[in-house]
Amino acid sequence: MFALIWKDLILEARRRETVTSLFILGVLILLVFNFAIDIQSDNVAELAPGLLWASIVFSAMLGLSRTFLVERENGCMTALLIAPLDRGSLYIAKFSVNLLLMLVFEAMLLPIFILFFDLPVAGKLLNLIVVIFAGSIGLSSIGTLFALAALGTRARELMLPLIVLPLQVPLLIAAVKATSMVLDGASLGELGIWGTMLAAFGILFATVGWLTFEFISVD
Amino acid sequence: MNGNETTAAVAVKACGVERRFSHMRVLRGLDLELERGRTLSIFGSNGAGKTTFLNILAGLLRPDRGSVELFGETLPGSAELRRRIGVVGHEAFVYGDMSAYENLEYYSRLYKVEKTGRVEAILDEVGLRAAAKRPARTYSRGMLQRLALARAVLHEPELLLLDEPFTGLDPVGARLLSTLIGGLHEQGVTIILTVHDFERGLEVADDVVVLHRGRVGWRSAQELPDTAQMSEIYESTVGA
């Protein structure tokens, strides 16, 4: 499993395709929103979370659709499937790489987001990072699970969002609500049902992915 | 010979294997048995089911009907059984942005190869040591095929599956590949290869099979035919 993560990170470090394209798309979305919506200090906490997660989820979709593209080169996916590797481990490795790349992208995007919308994050930044991290686990776990299924279809770039976005709705609602509460000054303990949903979604889909990847990857 | 010895001596046992892709029946009750340490060349026209059969042996496809045993274990086998198999497919299964050394290092970790210096030794064996640090995307077709073979035998498999390994190779590359396959045969590796070139296929084989319409149309007896005889047998079997 660690060999797979090491290989994916080496290839990303050399190609810099995923993080670069995620970052460019993320910034573009924020830029459009910044000019399209009149954000003032009194409505920033209401609007900013939605804009942030819209930017993250659309960019993440681009990255997730590339999850197994690297394995298509020279038939490497076949080599992975015939390797003496538990398919669950294959899922966990790909999920980990996706999560790591998404976190790198978010670390680059967050300062720009704060700057664009002039967000008052003093004393709230750590909680905001925790919420983004929890939301990213959910996005990666479900995206990785269906990225392989979408790879086998002709219009995989279209299929992945079609399958994944409806399933991500509860997660996105929880992420937006939790982000909004954090920007309003709530602590993590005060997030209630939204915090629980965020955490549960990630754990649930990571477990489902680990257990069912065997069946998705055969034939 | 008792039952256990029979099982141990048989590397591959396929019984009544059927496989269809939507409405097309590719394998139609294929029966085949191969002893350990033997090299089997499979000839057959395009669509005869050669690659499908190899994919089933590799664990990439499951038969719709029938069963396949490798070393006495029924497929789909365990991860440990997959460790005993090496596959060379139509593609090299290597990452172009990584060097040959890095590719083999990656596969050695994936297959948990613990032998120190195994990557260097296999690079020497296939004659790629000098180019080991170059990205694989800069390799010629022949070099890629040697790297593919190195990747497939890195973990010292007991069964090696080669799908048209000579395709696209120049005569020098093909001869080198034949020599490498011969060396593996001498080490006791069971080898199954699909091939279109009778001369190359007969050169490395102990047994020969002609697949026709998803079944074994003809199988060699103890003596292998020569190239001219093989051509006649092939034509009479597939009706070309």
Short mmCIF file of C-alpha atoms in Angstrom, two decimals:
data_model
loop_
_atom_site.label_atom_id
_atom_site.label_comp_id
_atom_site.label_asym_id
_atom_site.label_seq_id
_atom_site.Cartn_x
_atom_site.Cartn_y
_atom_site.Cartn_z
CA MET A 1 0.00 0.00 0.00
CA PHE A 2 2.81 2.41 0.89
CA ALA A 3 4.54 1.52 -2.40
CA LEU A 4 1.44 2.72 -4.25
CA ILE A 5 1.26 5.97 -2.29
CA TRP A 6 4.99 6.56 -2.84
CA LYS A 7 4.64 5.92 -6.59
CA ASP A 8 1.61 8.22 -6.97
CA LEU A 9 3.33 11.03 -5.08
CA ILE A 10 6.51 10.67 -7.16
CA LEU A 11 4.49 10.86 -10.38
CA GLU A 12 2.52 13.88 -9.13
CA ALA A 13 5.73 15.61 -8.04
CA ARG A 14 7.12 15.11 -11.57
CA ARG A 15 4.00 15.95 -13.55
CA ARG A 16 2.37 18.48 -11.20
CA GLU A 17 -0.83 17.96 -13.16
CA THR A 18 -3.41 17.40 -10.46
CA VAL A 19 -2.61 20.06 -7.85
CA THR A 20 -1.88 22.69 -10.51
CA SER A 21 -5.16 22.12 -12.36
CA LEU A 22 -7.15 22.00 -9.11
CA PHE A 23 -5.59 25.24 -7.95
CA ILE A 24 -6.20 27.08 -11.21
CA LEU A 25 -9.84 25.97 -11.34
CA GLY A 26 -10.38 26.75 -7.65
CA VAL A 27 -8.98 30.27 -7.97
CA LEU A 28 -11.00 30.88 -11.14
CA ILE A 29 -14.24 29.91 -9.41
CA LEU A 30 -13.45 32.15 -6.43
CA LEU A 31 -12.53 35.00 -8.76
CA VAL A 32 -15.83 34.73 -10.66
CA PHE A 33 -17.81 34.66 -7.41
CA ASN A 34 -15.80 37.59 -6.06
CA PHE A 35 -16.86 39.76 -8.99
CA ALA A 36 -20.38 38.35 -9.39
CA ILE A 37 -21.58 38.61 -5.79
CA ASP A 38 -21.58 41.76 -3.72
CA ILE A 39 -20.12 40.50 -0.49
CA GLN A 40 -20.14 42.89 2.45
CA SER A 41 -18.93 42.43 6.01
CA ASP A 42 -22.50 41.77 7.19
CA ASN A 43 -23.22 38.90 4.76
CA VAL A 44 -19.76 37.36 4.37
CA ALA A 45 -20.33 34.62 6.98
CA GLU A 46 -23.54 33.55 5.16
CA LEU A 47 -22.16 33.55 1.61
CA ALA A 48 -18.48 32.64 1.96
CA PRO A 49 -18.94 28.99 3.12
CA GLY A 50 -21.05 28.14 0.07
CA LEU A 51 -18.56 29.79 -2.27
CA LEU A 52 -15.63 28.01 -0.62
CA TRP A 53 -17.24 24.56 -0.85
CA ALA A 54 -18.46 25.15 -4.42
CA SER A 55 -14.87 25.95 -5.34
CA ILE A 56 -13.52 22.91 -3.47
CA VAL A 57 -16.08 20.41 -4.76
CA PHE A 58 -15.82 21.34 -8.45
CA SER A 59 -12.03 21.36 -8.32
CA ALA A 60 -11.98 18.10 -6.38
CA MET A 61 -14.16 16.47 -9.04
CA LEU A 62 -11.47 17.28 -11.58
CA GLY A 63 -8.81 15.70 -9.38
CA LEU A 64 -10.88 12.64 -8.52
CA SER A 65 -11.57 11.87 -12.17
CA ARG A 66 -7.79 11.62 -12.60
CA THR A 67 -7.37 9.13 -9.76
CA PHE A 68 -6.97 6.08 -11.95
CA LEU A 69 -5.94 7.85 -15.16
CA VAL A 70 -2.30 7.44 -14.21
CA GLU A 71 -2.89 3.67 -14.09
CA ARG A 72 -4.20 3.63 -17.66
CA GLU A 73 -0.72 4.43 -18.96
CA ASN A 74 0.80 1.30 -20.49
CA GLY A 75 -1.91 -0.85 -18.89
CA CYS A 76 -0.66 -0.29 -15.34
CA MET A 77 -4.17 -0.83 -13.96
CA THR A 78 -3.90 -4.45 -15.09
CA ALA A 79 -0.62 -4.79 -13.21
CA LEU A 80 -2.31 -3.45 -10.07
CA LEU A 81 -5.18 -5.90 -10.35
CA ILE A 82 -2.91 -8.93 -10.78
CA ALA A 83 -0.56 -7.88 -7.98
CA PRO A 84 -0.79 -9.78 -4.67
CA LEU A 85 -2.41 -6.76 -3.13
CA ASP A 86 -5.62 -6.69 -1.15
CA ARG A 87 -8.08 -4.58 -3.19
CA GLY A 88 -9.11 -2.80 0.00
CA SER A 89 -5.51 -1.66 0.40
CA LEU A 90 -5.59 -0.38 -3.18
CA TYR A 91 -8.63 1.72 -2.27
CA ILE A 92 -7.03 3.05 0.92
CA ALA A 93 -3.84 3.97 -0.98
CA LYS A 94 -5.74 5.85 -3.70
CA PHE A 95 -7.99 7.51 -1.12
CA SER A 96 -4.93 8.64 0.87
CA VAL A 97 -3.25 10.12 -2.21
CA ASN A 98 -6.47 11.92 -3.22
CA LEU A 99 -6.90 13.30 0.28
CA LEU A 100 -3.27 14.44 0.44
CA LEU A 101 -3.44 16.21 -2.92
CA MET A 102 -6.77 17.80 -1.99
CA LEU A 103 -5.27 19.10 1.27
CA VAL A 104 -2.30 20.58 -0.59
CA PHE A 105 -4.72 22.28 -3.00
CA GLU A 106 -6.84 23.58 -0.10
CA ALA A 107 -3.75 24.87 1.72
CA MET A 108 -3.00 26.92 -1.40
CA LEU A 109 -6.61 28.02 -1.93
CA LEU A 110 -7.52 28.99 1.64
CA PRO A 111 -5.25 32.10 1.90
CA ILE A 112 -6.61 33.36 -1.43
CA PHE A 113 -10.17 32.73 -0.26
CA ILE A 114 -9.53 34.68 2.97
CA LEU A 115 -7.88 37.49 1.00
CA PHE A 116 -10.57 37.73 -1.71
CA PHE A 117 -13.47 37.92 0.73
CA ASP A 118 -11.61 39.74 3.48
CA LEU A 119 -12.68 37.08 5.97
CA PRO A 120 -12.24 37.73 9.69
CA VAL A 121 -10.63 34.40 10.63
CA ALA A 122 -8.59 35.46 13.65
CA GLY A 123 -9.14 32.84 16.36
CA LYS A 124 -11.25 30.70 14.01
CA LEU A 125 -8.63 29.43 11.57
CA LEU A 126 -7.85 26.16 13.36
CA ASN A 127 -11.54 25.22 13.56
CA LEU A 128 -11.99 26.16 9.90
CA ILE A 129 -9.06 23.89 8.95
CA VAL A 130 -10.56 20.98 10.94
CA VAL A 131 -13.93 21.39 9.17
CA ILE A 132 -12.27 21.55 5.75
CA PHE A 133 -10.19 18.47 6.62
CA ALA A 134 -13.29 16.50 7.68
CA GLY A 135 -15.17 17.54 4.53
CA SER A 136 -12.19 16.55 2.38
CA ILE A 137 -12.15 13.04 3.88
CA GLY A 138 -15.78 12.64 2.80
CA LEU A 139 -15.16 14.01 -0.70
CA SER A 140 -12.10 11.79 -1.23
CA SER A 141 -13.64 8.63 0.16
CA ILE A 142 -16.72 8.70 -2.05
CA GLY A 143 -14.89 10.08 -5.09
CA THR A 144 -12.19 7.39 -4.97
CA LEU A 145 -14.82 4.67 -4.65
CA PHE A 146 -16.61 5.69 -7.84
CA ALA A 147 -13.60 6.91 -9.82
CA LEU A 148 -12.75 3.30 -10.73
CA ALA A 149 -16.33 2.54 -11.76
CA ALA A 150 -16.38 5.70 -13.91
CA LEU A 151 -13.02 4.77 -15.48
CA GLY A 152 -14.64 1.84 -17.25
CA THR A 153 -17.25 4.05 -18.91
CA ARG A 154 -16.79 6.00 -22.15
CA ALA A 155 -17.67 9.43 -20.75
CA ARG A 156 -15.85 9.10 -17.44
CA GLU A 157 -15.46 12.88 -16.89
CA LEU A 158 -19.24 13.19 -17.17
CA MET A 159 -20.12 10.00 -15.32
CA LEU A 160 -18.13 10.68 -12.14
CA PRO A 161 -19.93 13.94 -11.20
CA LEU A 162 -23.26 12.39 -12.22
CA ILE A 163 -22.73 9.51 -9.80
CA VAL A 164 -20.88 11.32 -7.03
CA LEU A 165 -22.49 14.76 -6.73
CA PRO A 166 -25.96 13.53 -5.67
CA LEU A 167 -24.34 11.28 -3.05
CA GLN A 168 -22.28 14.20 -1.78
CA VAL A 169 -25.27 16.48 -1.14
CA PRO A 170 -25.65 15.60 2.58
CA LEU A 171 -21.90 16.05 3.08
CA LEU A 172 -21.89 19.41 1.30
CA ILE A 173 -24.85 20.70 3.32
CA ALA A 174 -23.09 19.65 6.54
CA ALA A 175 -19.78 21.17 5.38
CA VAL A 176 -21.38 24.52 4.44
CA LYS A 177 -23.37 24.71 7.69
CA ALA A 178 -20.35 23.76 9.82
CA THR A 179 -18.12 26.28 8.01
CA SER A 180 -20.73 29.00 8.48
CA MET A 181 -20.99 28.24 12.21
CA VAL A 182 -17.21 28.26 12.59
CA LEU A 183 -16.98 31.63 10.83
CA ASP A 184 -19.66 32.89 13.22
CA GLY A 185 -17.36 31.96 16.08
CA ALA A 186 -18.75 28.54 17.09
CA SER A 187 -16.37 25.99 18.59
CA LEU A 188 -16.08 22.47 17.17
CA GLY A 189 -18.14 21.12 20.05
CA GLU A 190 -20.99 23.44 19.13
CA LEU A 191 -21.32 22.12 15.56
CA GLY A 192 -23.83 19.48 16.72
CA ILE A 193 -25.52 17.42 14.00
CA TRP A 194 -23.48 19.09 11.21
CA GLY A 195 -20.18 18.14 12.83
CA THR A 196 -21.42 14.59 13.42
CA MET A 197 -22.60 14.29 9.81
CA LEU A 198 -19.25 15.53 8.50
CA ALA A 199 -17.30 12.99 10.54
CA ALA A 200 -19.75 10.14 9.95
CA PHE A 201 -19.85 10.64 6.17
CA GLY A 202 -16.08 10.29 5.83
CA ILE A 203 -15.87 7.23 8.09
CA LEU A 204 -18.88 5.57 6.44
CA PHE A 205 -17.70 5.92 2.84
CA ALA A 206 -14.07 5.12 3.62
CA THR A 207 -15.25 1.86 5.24
CA VAL A 208 -17.68 1.06 2.41
CA GLY A 209 -14.93 1.73 -0.14
CA TRP A 210 -12.44 -0.47 1.67
CA LEU A 211 -14.96 -3.33 1.91
CA THR A 212 -16.47 -3.13 -1.59
CA PHE A 213 -13.52 -2.20 -3.80
CA GLU A 214 -12.87 -5.91 -4.44
CA PHE A 215 -16.23 -6.23 -6.26
CA ILE A 216 -15.88 -2.97 -8.19
CA SER A 217 -12.43 -3.89 -9.49
CA VAL A 218 -13.21 -7.38 -10.84
CA ASP A 219 -13.96 -7.71 -14.59
CA MET B 1 1.76 -41.61 -8.39
CA ASN B 2 -0.82 -40.69 -5.75
CA GLY B 3 -3.40 -37.87 -5.96
CA ASN B 4 -1.27 -35.29 -4.16
CA GLU B 5 1.66 -35.86 -6.48
CA THR B 6 -0.67 -35.42 -9.47
CA THR B 7 -1.93 -32.09 -8.10
CA ALA B 8 1.59 -30.90 -7.37
CA ALA B 9 2.77 -31.85 -10.86
CA VAL B 10 -0.02 -29.94 -12.61
CA ALA B 11 0.45 -26.20 -12.88
CA VAL B 12 -2.70 -25.35 -14.84
CA LYS B 13 -5.97 -27.27 -15.08
CA ALA B 14 -8.86 -25.70 -16.97
CA CYS B 15 -12.15 -27.62 -17.17
CA GLY B 16 -15.01 -26.59 -19.44
CA VAL B 17 -14.14 -22.89 -19.31
CA GLU B 18 -16.73 -20.66 -20.93
CA ARG B 19 -16.68 -16.90 -21.20
CA ARG B 20 -18.84 -14.54 -23.16
CA PHE B 21 -18.68 -10.81 -23.78
CA SER B 22 -22.26 -9.55 -24.19
CA HIS B 23 -23.58 -11.85 -26.95
CA MET B 24 -20.23 -13.17 -28.16
CA ARG B 25 -19.09 -16.52 -26.81
CA VAL B 26 -15.31 -16.28 -26.77
CA LEU B 27 -14.47 -19.44 -24.82
CA ARG B 28 -16.77 -22.43 -25.37
CA GLY B 29 -15.79 -25.16 -22.97
CA LEU B 30 -12.03 -25.00 -23.04
CA ASP B 31 -10.22 -27.94 -21.40
CA LEU B 32 -6.48 -27.77 -20.86
CA GLU B 33 -3.93 -29.23 -18.50
CA LEU B 34 -0.27 -28.29 -18.25
CA GLU B 35 2.42 -29.84 -16.10
CA ARG B 36 4.78 -27.75 -14.03
CA GLY B 37 7.95 -26.57 -15.70
CA ARG B 38 6.56 -26.95 -19.23
CA THR B 39 6.37 -24.20 -21.83
CA LEU B 40 3.13 -24.08 -23.81
CA SER B 41 2.69 -22.04 -26.98
CA ILE B 42 -0.89 -21.22 -27.89
CA PHE B 43 -1.59 -20.48 -31.53
CA GLY B 44 -4.90 -19.28 -32.87
CA SER B 45 -6.53 -16.74 -35.10
CA ASN B 46 -7.66 -13.35 -33.82
CA GLY B 47 -10.73 -13.81 -31.64
CA ALA B 48 -9.97 -17.47 -30.92
CA GLY B 49 -9.91 -16.71 -27.19
CA LYS B 50 -6.15 -16.70 -26.48
CA THR B 51 -6.01 -13.41 -24.60
CA THR B 52 -9.29 -14.11 -22.79
CA PHE B 53 -7.89 -17.42 -21.56
CA LEU B 54 -4.67 -15.77 -20.35
CA ASN B 55 -6.72 -13.05 -18.62
CA ILE B 56 -8.69 -15.74 -16.81
CA LEU B 57 -5.45 -17.45 -15.73
CA ALA B 58 -4.13 -14.08 -14.53
CA GLY B 59 -7.26 -13.54 -12.43
CA LEU B 60 -8.39 -10.51 -14.44
CA LEU B 61 -11.55 -12.20 -15.71
CA ARG B 62 -13.79 -14.80 -14.17
CA PRO B 63 -15.16 -17.63 -16.32
CA ASP B 64 -18.94 -17.74 -16.78
CA ARG B 65 -18.79 -21.51 -16.51
CA GLY B 66 -16.16 -24.12 -15.77
CA SER B 67 -13.24 -23.93 -13.41
CA VAL B 68 -9.53 -23.16 -13.48
CA GLU B 69 -6.99 -24.45 -11.00
CA LEU B 70 -3.48 -23.08 -10.68
CA PHE B 71 -1.12 -25.24 -8.62
CA GLY B 72 -4.15 -27.01 -7.16
CA GLU B 73 -5.90 -23.78 -6.06
CA THR B 74 -9.18 -22.86 -7.77
CA LEU B 75 -9.46 -19.36 -9.21
CA PRO B 76 -10.17 -16.68 -8.12
CA GLY B 77 -7.24 -17.48 -5.89
CA SER B 78 -5.62 -15.85 -2.91
CA ALA B 79 -3.18 -12.93 -2.99
CA GLU B 80 -0.48 -15.53 -2.32
CA LEU B 81 -1.45 -17.37 -5.53
CA ARG B 82 -1.26 -14.07 -7.47
CA ARG B 83 2.30 -13.70 -6.16
CA ARG B 84 3.21 -16.95 -7.95
CA ILE B 85 2.13 -15.58 -11.34
CA GLY B 86 3.93 -13.19 -13.68
CA VAL B 87 2.22 -11.57 -16.65
CA VAL B 88 3.51 -9.88 -19.78
CA GLY B 89 0.58 -8.35 -21.64
CA HIS B 90 0.14 -6.32 -24.79
CA GLU B 91 1.30 -3.30 -22.81
CA ALA B 92 4.41 -2.96 -20.64
CA PHE B 93 2.65 -2.07 -17.35
CA VAL B 94 5.30 0.56 -16.57
CA TYR B 95 5.08 4.27 -15.79
CA GLY B 96 6.67 6.44 -18.46
CA ASP B 97 7.74 9.20 -16.08
CA MET B 98 9.63 6.78 -13.88
CA SER B 99 12.94 5.17 -14.79
CA ALA B 100 13.28 1.43 -15.32
CA TYR B 101 14.99 1.21 -11.94
CA GLU B 102 12.17 3.10 -10.19
CA ASN B 103 9.51 1.00 -11.93
CA LEU B 104 11.17 -2.23 -10.83
CA GLU B 105 11.77 -0.86 -7.33
CA TYR B 106 8.06 -0.05 -7.11
CA TYR B 107 7.01 -3.53 -8.28
CA SER B 108 9.50 -5.19 -5.94
CA ARG B 109 7.80 -3.38 -3.04
CA LEU B 110 4.35 -4.30 -4.36
CA TYR B 111 5.35 -7.97 -4.57
CA LYS B 112 7.35 -7.81 -1.31
CA VAL B 113 10.58 -8.98 -2.96
CA GLU B 114 13.05 -9.22 -0.11
CA LYS B 115 16.13 -10.39 -2.00
CA THR B 116 18.77 -7.65 -1.84
CA GLY B 117 20.07 -6.56 -5.23
CA ARG B 118 17.25 -8.32 -7.12
CA VAL B 119 16.38 -5.20 -9.16
CA GLU B 120 19.99 -4.71 -10.26
CA ALA B 121 20.34 -8.43 -11.07
CA ILE B 122 17.20 -8.51 -13.23
CA LEU B 123 18.27 -5.30 -15.02
CA ASP B 124 21.55 -7.06 -15.85
CA GLU B 125 19.68 -10.15 -17.04
CA VAL B 126 17.56 -8.23 -19.54
CA GLY B 127 20.43 -5.96 -20.57
CA LEU B 128 18.92 -2.69 -19.34
CA ARG B 129 21.42 -1.78 -16.61
CA ALA B 130 23.02 1.00 -18.67
CA ALA B 131 19.65 2.62 -19.41
CA ALA B 132 18.16 1.97 -15.96
CA LYS B 133 18.04 5.63 -14.92
CA ARG B 134 16.30 6.82 -18.09
CA PRO B 135 12.53 7.47 -18.00
CA ALA B 136 10.70 4.48 -19.44
CA ARG B 137 8.92 6.74 -21.97
CA THR B 138 12.24 7.17 -23.81
CA TYR B 139 12.57 3.40 -24.38
CA SER B 140 12.15 1.68 -27.73
CA ARG B 141 9.53 -1.04 -28.18
CA GLY B 142 12.19 -3.74 -27.70
CA MET B 143 13.55 -2.15 -24.52
CA LEU B 144 10.02 -1.77 -23.14
CA GLN B 145 9.32 -5.43 -23.82
CA ARG B 146 12.50 -6.43 -21.96
CA LEU B 147 11.50 -4.15 -19.09
CA ALA B 148 8.04 -5.76 -19.11
CA LEU B 149 9.66 -9.19 -18.86
CA ALA B 150 11.91 -7.97 -16.05
CA ARG B 151 8.86 -6.66 -14.20
CA ALA B 152 7.01 -9.94 -14.72
CA VAL B 153 9.81 -12.17 -13.39
CA LEU B 154 11.12 -9.81 -10.70
CA HIS B 155 9.31 -11.75 -7.96
CA GLU B 156 10.43 -15.11 -9.41
CA PRO B 157 6.96 -16.41 -10.37
CA GLU B 158 6.31 -20.11 -10.90
CA LEU B 159 3.89 -19.43 -13.76
CA LEU B 160 4.64 -16.89 -16.46
CA LEU B 161 1.92 -15.77 -18.86
CA LEU B 162 3.05 -14.00 -22.03
CA ASP B 163 0.50 -12.52 -24.41
CA GLU B 164 2.03 -12.15 -27.88
CA PRO B 165 5.42 -11.17 -26.48
CA PHE B 166 7.14 -11.08 -29.88
CA THR B 167 4.74 -8.58 -31.46
CA GLY B 168 6.50 -5.47 -32.70
CA LEU B 169 10.00 -6.72 -31.95
CA ASP B 170 12.79 -6.69 -34.51
CA PRO B 171 14.62 -10.00 -35.15
CA VAL B 172 17.39 -9.15 -32.67
CA GLY B 173 14.89 -8.22 -29.96
CA ALA B 174 12.83 -11.34 -30.68
CA ARG B 175 15.93 -13.55 -30.45
CA LEU B 176 16.91 -11.96 -27.14
CA LEU B 177 13.40 -12.51 -25.79
CA SER B 178 13.51 -16.17 -26.90
CA THR B 179 16.80 -16.58 -25.03
CA LEU B 180 15.33 -15.00 -21.90
CA ILE B 181 12.27 -17.27 -22.09
CA GLY B 182 14.56 -20.27 -22.59
CA GLY B 183 16.53 -19.28 -19.48
CA LEU B 184 13.35 -19.09 -17.41
CA HIS B 185 12.26 -22.49 -18.74
CA GLU B 186 15.57 -23.95 -17.57
CA GLN B 187 14.92 -22.49 -14.12
CA GLY B 188 11.72 -24.56 -13.98
CA VAL B 189 9.22 -21.77 -14.58
CA THR B 190 5.95 -22.91 -16.19
CA ILE B 191 5.36 -20.68 -19.21
CA ILE B 192 2.27 -20.13 -21.34
CA LEU B 193 2.56 -17.82 -24.30
CA THR B 194 0.20 -16.83 -27.07
CA VAL B 195 1.94 -16.29 -30.35
CA HIS B 196 1.24 -15.90 -34.06
CA ASP B 197 4.75 -16.67 -35.33
CA PHE B 198 5.08 -20.49 -35.62
CA GLU B 199 8.88 -20.39 -35.70
CA ARG B 200 9.16 -18.35 -32.49
CA GLY B 201 6.40 -20.31 -30.78
CA LEU B 202 7.90 -23.71 -31.62
CA GLU B 203 11.41 -22.56 -30.71
CA VAL B 204 10.57 -22.08 -27.03
CA ALA B 205 7.75 -24.62 -26.54
CA ASP B 206 7.46 -28.12 -25.06
CA ASP B 207 3.76 -28.26 -25.91
CA VAL B 208 1.68 -26.56 -28.56
CA VAL B 209 -2.04 -25.92 -28.68
CA VAL B 210 -4.17 -24.44 -31.45
CA LEU B 211 -7.21 -22.62 -30.10
CA HIS B 212 -10.15 -22.48 -32.45
CA ARG B 213 -13.50 -20.88 -31.63
CA GLY B 214 -12.89 -20.96 -27.91
CA ARG B 215 -11.80 -24.58 -27.67
CA VAL B 216 -8.60 -26.56 -28.01
CA GLY B 217 -8.69 -27.47 -31.70
CA TRP B 218 -5.42 -29.36 -31.70
CA ARG B 219 -2.74 -30.29 -29.17
CA SER B 220 0.73 -31.58 -29.85
CA ALA B 221 1.76 -35.10 -28.89
CA GLN B 222 5.24 -35.80 -27.48
CA GLU B 223 7.04 -34.75 -30.66
CA LEU B 224 6.61 -31.15 -31.76
CA PRO B 225 5.99 -30.55 -35.47
CA ASP B 226 8.35 -28.40 -37.49
CA THR B 227 7.26 -25.00 -38.84
CA ALA B 228 5.95 -26.37 -42.16
CA GLN B 229 3.99 -29.16 -40.46
CA MET B 230 2.65 -26.67 -37.93
CA SER B 231 1.45 -24.42 -40.70
CA GLU B 232 -0.49 -27.35 -42.26
CA ILE B 233 -1.92 -28.40 -38.89
CA TYR B 234 -2.98 -24.83 -38.18
CA GLU B 235 -4.67 -24.42 -41.53
CA SER B 236 -6.53 -27.70 -41.25
CA THR B 237 -7.60 -26.85 -37.67
CA VAL B 238 -8.83 -23.32 -38.20
CA GLY B 239 -9.92 -23.96 -41.78
CA ALA B 240 -7.87 -21.09 -43.23
#
